[in-house]
PDB file of C-alpha atoms in Angstrom:
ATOM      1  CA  UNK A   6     -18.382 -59.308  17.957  1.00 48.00           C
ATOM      2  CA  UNK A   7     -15.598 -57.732  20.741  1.00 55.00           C
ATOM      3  CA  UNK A   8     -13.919 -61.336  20.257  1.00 59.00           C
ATOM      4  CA  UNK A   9     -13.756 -61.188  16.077  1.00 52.00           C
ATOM      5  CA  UNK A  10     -12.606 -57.574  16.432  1.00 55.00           C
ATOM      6  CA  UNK A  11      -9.548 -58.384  19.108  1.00 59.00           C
ATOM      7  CA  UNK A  12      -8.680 -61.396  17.338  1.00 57.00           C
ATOM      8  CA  UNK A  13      -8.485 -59.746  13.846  1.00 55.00           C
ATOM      9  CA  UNK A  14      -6.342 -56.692  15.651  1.00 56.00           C
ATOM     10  CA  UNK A  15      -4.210 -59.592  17.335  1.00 59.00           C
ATOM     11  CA  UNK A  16      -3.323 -61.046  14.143  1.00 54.00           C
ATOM     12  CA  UNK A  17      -2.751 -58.084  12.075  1.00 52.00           C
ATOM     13  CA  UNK A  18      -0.576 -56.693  14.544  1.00 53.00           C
ATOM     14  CA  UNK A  19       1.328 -59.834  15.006  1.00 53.00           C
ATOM     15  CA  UNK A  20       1.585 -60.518  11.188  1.00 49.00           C
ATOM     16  CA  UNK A  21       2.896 -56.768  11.413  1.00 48.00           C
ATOM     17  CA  UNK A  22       5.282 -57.564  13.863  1.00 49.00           C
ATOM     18  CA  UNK A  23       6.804 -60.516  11.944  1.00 48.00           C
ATOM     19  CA  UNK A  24       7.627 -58.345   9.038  1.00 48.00           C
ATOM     20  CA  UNK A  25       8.789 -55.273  11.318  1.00 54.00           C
ATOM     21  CA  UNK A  26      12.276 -54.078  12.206  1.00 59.00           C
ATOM     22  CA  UNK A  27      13.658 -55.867   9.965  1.00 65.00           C
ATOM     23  CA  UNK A  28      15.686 -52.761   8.664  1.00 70.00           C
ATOM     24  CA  UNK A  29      13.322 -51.802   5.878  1.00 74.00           C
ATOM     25  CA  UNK A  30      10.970 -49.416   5.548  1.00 78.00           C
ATOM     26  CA  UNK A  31       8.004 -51.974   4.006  1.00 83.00           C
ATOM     27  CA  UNK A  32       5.905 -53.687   6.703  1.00 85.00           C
ATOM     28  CA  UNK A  33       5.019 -52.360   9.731  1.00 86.00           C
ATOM     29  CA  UNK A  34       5.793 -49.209  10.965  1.00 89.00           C
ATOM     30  CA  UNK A  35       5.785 -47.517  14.557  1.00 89.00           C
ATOM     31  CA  UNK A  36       6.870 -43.957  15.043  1.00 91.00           C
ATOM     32  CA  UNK A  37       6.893 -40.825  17.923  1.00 93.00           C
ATOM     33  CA  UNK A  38       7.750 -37.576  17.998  1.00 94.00           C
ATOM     34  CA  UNK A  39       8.412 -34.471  20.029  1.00 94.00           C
ATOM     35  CA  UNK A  40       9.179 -30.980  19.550  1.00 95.00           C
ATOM     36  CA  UNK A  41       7.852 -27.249  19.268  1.00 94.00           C
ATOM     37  CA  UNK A  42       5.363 -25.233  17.569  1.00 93.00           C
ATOM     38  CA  UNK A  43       2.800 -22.033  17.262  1.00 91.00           C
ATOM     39  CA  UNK A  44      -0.513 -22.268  17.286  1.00 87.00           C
ATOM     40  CA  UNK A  45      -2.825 -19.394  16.476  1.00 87.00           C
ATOM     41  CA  UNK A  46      -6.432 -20.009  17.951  1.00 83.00           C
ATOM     42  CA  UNK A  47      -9.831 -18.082  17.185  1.00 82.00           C
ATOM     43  CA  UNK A  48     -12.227 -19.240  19.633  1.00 78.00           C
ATOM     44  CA  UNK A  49     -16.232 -18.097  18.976  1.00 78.00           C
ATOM     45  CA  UNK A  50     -19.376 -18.553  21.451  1.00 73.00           C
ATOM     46  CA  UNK A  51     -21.556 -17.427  18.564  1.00 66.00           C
ATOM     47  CA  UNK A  52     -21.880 -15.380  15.514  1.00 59.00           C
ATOM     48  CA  UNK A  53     -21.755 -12.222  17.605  1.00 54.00           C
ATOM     49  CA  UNK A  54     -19.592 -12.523  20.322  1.00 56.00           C
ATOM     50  CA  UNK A  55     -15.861 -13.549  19.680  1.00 59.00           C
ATOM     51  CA  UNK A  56     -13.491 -14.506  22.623  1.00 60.00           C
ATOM     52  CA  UNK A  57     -10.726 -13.243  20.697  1.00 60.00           C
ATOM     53  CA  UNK A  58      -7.537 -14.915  19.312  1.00 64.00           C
ATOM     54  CA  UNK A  59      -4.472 -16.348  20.541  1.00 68.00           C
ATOM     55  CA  UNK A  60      -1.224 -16.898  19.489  1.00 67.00           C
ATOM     56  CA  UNK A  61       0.834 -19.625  21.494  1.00 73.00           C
ATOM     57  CA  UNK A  62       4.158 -21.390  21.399  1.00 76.00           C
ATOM     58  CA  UNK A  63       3.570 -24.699  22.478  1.00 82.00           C
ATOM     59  CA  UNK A  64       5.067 -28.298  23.694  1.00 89.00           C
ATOM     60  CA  UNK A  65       3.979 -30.647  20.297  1.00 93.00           C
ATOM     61  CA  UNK A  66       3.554 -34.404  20.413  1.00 93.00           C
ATOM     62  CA  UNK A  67       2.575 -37.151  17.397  1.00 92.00           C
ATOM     63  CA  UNK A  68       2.600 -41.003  16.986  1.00 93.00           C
ATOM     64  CA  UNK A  69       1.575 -42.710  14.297  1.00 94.00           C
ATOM     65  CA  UNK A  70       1.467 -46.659  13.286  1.00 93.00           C
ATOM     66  CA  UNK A  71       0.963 -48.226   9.994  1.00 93.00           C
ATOM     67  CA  UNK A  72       2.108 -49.925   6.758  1.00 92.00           C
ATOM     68  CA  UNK A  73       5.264 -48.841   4.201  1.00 90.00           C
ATOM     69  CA  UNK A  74       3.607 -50.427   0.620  1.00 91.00           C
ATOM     70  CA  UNK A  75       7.361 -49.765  -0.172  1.00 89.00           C
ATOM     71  CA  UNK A  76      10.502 -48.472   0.365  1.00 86.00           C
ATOM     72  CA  UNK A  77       9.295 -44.782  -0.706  1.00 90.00           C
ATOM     73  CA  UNK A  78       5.465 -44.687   0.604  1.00 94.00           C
ATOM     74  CA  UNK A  79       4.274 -45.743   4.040  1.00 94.00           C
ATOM     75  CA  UNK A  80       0.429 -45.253   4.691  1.00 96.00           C
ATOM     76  CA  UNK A  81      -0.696 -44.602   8.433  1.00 96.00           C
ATOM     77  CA  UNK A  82      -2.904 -43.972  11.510  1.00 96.00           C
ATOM     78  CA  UNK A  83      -1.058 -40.520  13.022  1.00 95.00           C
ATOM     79  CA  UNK A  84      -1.998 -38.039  16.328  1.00 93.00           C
ATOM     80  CA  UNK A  85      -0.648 -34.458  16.319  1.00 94.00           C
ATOM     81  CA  UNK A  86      -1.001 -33.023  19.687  1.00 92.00           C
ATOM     82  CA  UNK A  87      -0.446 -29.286  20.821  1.00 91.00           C
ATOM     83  CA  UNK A  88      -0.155 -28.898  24.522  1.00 88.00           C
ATOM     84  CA  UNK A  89      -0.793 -25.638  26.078  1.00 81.00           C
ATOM     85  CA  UNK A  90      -2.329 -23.817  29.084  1.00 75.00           C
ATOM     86  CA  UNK A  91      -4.310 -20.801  29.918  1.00 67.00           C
ATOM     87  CA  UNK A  92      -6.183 -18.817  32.465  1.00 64.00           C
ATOM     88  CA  UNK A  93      -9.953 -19.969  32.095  1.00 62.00           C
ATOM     89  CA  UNK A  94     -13.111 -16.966  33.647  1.00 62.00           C
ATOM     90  CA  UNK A  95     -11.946 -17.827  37.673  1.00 68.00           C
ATOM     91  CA  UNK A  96      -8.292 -16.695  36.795  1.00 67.00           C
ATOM     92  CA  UNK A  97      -7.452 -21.004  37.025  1.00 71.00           C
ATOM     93  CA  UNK A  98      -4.690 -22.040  34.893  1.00 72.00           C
ATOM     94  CA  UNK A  99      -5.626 -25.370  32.832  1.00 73.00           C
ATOM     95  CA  UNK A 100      -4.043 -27.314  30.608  1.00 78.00           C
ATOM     96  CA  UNK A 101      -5.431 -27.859  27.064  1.00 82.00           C
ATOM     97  CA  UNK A 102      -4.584 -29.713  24.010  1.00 86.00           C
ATOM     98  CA  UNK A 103      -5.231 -28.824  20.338  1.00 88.00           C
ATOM     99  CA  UNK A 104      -5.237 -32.207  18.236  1.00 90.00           C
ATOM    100  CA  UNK A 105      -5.524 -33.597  15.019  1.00 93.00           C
ATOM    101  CA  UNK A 106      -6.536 -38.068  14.502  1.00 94.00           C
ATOM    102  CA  UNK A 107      -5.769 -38.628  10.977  1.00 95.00           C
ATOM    103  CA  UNK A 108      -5.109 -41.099   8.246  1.00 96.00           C
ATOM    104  CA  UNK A 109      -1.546 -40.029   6.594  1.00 96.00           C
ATOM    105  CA  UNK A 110       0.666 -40.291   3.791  1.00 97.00           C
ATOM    106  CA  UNK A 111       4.533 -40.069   3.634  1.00 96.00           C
ATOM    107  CA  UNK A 112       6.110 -40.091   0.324  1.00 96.00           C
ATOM    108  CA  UNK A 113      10.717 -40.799   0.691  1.00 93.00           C
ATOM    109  CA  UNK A 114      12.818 -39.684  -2.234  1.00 92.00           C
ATOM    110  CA  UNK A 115      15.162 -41.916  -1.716  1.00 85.00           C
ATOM    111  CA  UNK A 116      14.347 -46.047  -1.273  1.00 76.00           C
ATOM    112  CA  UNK A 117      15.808 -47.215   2.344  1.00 65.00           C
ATOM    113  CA  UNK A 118      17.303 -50.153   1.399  1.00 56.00           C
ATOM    114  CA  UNK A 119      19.025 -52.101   4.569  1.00 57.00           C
ATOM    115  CA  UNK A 120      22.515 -52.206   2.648  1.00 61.00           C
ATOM    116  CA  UNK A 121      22.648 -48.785   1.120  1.00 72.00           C
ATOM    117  CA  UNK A 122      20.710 -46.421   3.242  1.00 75.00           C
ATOM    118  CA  UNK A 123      21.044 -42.651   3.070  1.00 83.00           C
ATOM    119  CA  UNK A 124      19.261 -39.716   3.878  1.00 89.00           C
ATOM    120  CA  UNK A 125      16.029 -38.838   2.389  1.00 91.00           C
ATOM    121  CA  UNK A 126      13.606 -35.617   1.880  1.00 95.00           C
ATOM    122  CA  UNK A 127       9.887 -36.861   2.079  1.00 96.00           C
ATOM    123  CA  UNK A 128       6.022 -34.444   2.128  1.00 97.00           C
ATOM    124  CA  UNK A 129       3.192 -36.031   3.969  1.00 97.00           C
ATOM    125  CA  UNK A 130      -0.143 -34.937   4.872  1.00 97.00           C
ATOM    126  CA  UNK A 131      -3.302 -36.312   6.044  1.00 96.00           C
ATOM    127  CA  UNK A 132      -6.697 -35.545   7.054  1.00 97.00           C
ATOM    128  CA  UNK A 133      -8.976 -36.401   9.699  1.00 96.00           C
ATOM    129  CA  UNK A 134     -10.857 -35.160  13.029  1.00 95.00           C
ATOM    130  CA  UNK A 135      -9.495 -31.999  14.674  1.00 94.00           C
ATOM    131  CA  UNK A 136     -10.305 -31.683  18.387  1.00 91.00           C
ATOM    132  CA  UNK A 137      -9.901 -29.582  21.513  1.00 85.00           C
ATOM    133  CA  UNK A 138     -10.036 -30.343  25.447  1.00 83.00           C
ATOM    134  CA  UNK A 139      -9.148 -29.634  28.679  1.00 77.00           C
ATOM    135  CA  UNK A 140      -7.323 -33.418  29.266  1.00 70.00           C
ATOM    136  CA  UNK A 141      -6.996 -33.010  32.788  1.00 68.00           C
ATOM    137  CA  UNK A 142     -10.013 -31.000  33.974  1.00 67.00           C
ATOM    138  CA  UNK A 143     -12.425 -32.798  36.346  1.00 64.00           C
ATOM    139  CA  UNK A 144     -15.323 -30.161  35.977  1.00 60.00           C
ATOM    140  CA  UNK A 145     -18.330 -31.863  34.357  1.00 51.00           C
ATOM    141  CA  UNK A 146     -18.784 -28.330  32.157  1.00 56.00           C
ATOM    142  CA  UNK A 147     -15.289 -28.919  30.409  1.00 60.00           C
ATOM    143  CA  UNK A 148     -16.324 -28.809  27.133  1.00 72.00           C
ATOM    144  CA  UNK A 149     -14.484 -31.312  24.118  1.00 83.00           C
ATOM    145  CA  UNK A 150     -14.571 -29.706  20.482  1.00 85.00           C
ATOM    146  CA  UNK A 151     -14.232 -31.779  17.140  1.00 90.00           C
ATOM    147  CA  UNK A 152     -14.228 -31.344  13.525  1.00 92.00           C
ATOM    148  CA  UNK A 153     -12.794 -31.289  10.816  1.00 96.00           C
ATOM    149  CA  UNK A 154      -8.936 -30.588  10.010  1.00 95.00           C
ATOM    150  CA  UNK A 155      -6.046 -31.699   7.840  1.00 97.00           C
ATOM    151  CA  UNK A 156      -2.047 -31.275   7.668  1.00 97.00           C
ATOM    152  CA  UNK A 157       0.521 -31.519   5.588  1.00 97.00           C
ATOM    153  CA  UNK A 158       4.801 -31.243   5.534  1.00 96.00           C
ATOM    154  CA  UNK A 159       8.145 -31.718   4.730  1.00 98.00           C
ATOM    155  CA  UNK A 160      10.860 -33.746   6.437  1.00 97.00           C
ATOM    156  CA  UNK A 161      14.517 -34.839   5.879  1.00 96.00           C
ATOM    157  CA  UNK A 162      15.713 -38.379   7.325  1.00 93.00           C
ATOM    158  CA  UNK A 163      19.140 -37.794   8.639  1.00 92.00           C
ATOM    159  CA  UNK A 164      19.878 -40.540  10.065  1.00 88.00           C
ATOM    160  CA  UNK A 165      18.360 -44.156   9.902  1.00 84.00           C
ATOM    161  CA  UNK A 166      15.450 -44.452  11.906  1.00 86.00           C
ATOM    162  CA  UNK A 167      15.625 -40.790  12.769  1.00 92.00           C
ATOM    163  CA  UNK A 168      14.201 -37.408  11.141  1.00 95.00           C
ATOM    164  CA  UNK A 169      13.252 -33.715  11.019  1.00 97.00           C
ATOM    165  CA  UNK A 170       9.823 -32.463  10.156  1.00 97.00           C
ATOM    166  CA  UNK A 171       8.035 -29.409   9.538  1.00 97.00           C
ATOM    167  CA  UNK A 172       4.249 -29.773   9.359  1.00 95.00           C
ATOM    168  CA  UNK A 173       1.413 -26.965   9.133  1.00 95.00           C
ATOM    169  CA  UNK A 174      -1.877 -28.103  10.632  1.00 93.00           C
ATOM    170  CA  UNK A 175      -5.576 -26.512  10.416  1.00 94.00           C
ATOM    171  CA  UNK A 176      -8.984 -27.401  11.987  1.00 94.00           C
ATOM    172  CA  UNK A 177     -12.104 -26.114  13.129  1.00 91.00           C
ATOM    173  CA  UNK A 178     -13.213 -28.018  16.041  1.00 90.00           C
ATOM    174  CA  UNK A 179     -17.052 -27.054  17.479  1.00 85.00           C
ATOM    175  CA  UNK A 180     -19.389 -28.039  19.313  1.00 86.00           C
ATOM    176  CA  UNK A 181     -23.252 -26.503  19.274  1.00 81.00           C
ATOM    177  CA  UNK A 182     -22.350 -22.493  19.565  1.00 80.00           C
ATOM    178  CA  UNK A 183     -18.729 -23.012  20.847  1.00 79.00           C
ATOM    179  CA  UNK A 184     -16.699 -23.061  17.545  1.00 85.00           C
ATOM    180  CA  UNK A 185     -12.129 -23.110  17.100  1.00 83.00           C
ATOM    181  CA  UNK A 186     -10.282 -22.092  14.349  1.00 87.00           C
ATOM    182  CA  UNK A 187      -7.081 -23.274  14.792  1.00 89.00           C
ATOM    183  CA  UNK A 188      -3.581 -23.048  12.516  1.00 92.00           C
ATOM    184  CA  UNK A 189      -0.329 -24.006  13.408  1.00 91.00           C
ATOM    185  CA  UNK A 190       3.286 -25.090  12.186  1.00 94.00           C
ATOM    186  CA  UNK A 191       5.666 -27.149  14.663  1.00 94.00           C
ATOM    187  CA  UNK A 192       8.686 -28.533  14.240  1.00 96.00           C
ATOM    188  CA  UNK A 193       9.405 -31.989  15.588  1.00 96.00           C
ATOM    189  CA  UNK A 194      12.123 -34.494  15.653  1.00 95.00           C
ATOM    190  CA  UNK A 195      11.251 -37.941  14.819  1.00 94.00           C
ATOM    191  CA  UNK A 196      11.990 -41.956  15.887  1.00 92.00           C
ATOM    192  CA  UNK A 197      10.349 -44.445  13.337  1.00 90.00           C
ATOM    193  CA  UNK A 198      10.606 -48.268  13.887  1.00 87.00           C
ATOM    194  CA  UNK A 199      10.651 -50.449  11.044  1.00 81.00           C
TER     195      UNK A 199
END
């Protein structure tokens, strides 16, 4: 079964690869991002005791891979990441990262034809698992939260390749009596390959 699954991933990627970077947006798409955003965290233990909230600005990450059907609406496989620290019960400072695998949508105003680019608004949003963990924590108590969460936002191509986007996110990661509420917004700027 591993060798049917790594084969079929194999030969979608390379059939994706075949029709990619070719200077238009349909066919296989790879993009990163980086940026800034603020997150705002209610963590709960159970119904009556609430660790409180929290209100961060944080370092922001997201990838995504998949398919443009055209040259207005790709379809894919996207990871939001919110990377932040705080002091845990010992006073330690630990890292932590607030995250949201999804399946996404981006809609472009304008078609990106290889001859007569130009710039182009687009919305997307998604929905998927929402998690939270300490990434780098050894401790066998570290504790990873998931759930469910969603996003959704606007961006503005500026340049070929290259774009601007705001995005709000929202999840509620949990796990037995340990339960998140998170929201944030970020800003990021954005490389796509296609």
């Amino acid at each position: 079964m591993k060798k049917v699954i790594t084969i079929t991933i194999i030969m979608i990627l390379s059939m994706g690869y075949l029709s990619a970077f070719d200077g238009k947006r349909k066919g296989f798409i790879l993009g990163w991002g980086i940026g800034m955003g603020k997150l705002d965290i209610t963590e709960k233990y159970d119904r009556l005791k609430t660790e409180g909230n929290r209100r961060d600005f944080n370092f922001t990450t997201n990838s995504k891979i998949g398919w443009g059907f055209n040259e207005n609406l790709e379809v894919f496989y996207t990871s939001k990441n919110y990377w932040g620290s705080h002091r845990n019960n010992d006073g330690k400072k630990e890292t932590f990262v607030t995250c949201l695998s999804s399946v996404g949508a981006s809609y472009y105003f304008n078609k990106n034809a290889e001859t007569n680019w130009k710039p182009s608004v687009f919305v997307s949003g998604g929905a998927g698992i929402a998690g939270w963990q300490n990434p780098f924590e050894e401790d066998d108590d570290t504790e990873t939260l998931s759930g469910f969460g969603m996003f959704g936002g606007v961006g503005y191509e500026f340049a070929k390749h290259f774009s601007v986007e705001a995005s709000v996110l929202m999840g509620n990661p949990h796990k037995g009596s340990h339960k998140l509420d998170f929201k944030g917004v970020g800003l990021t700027i954005n490389a796509l390959a296609f």
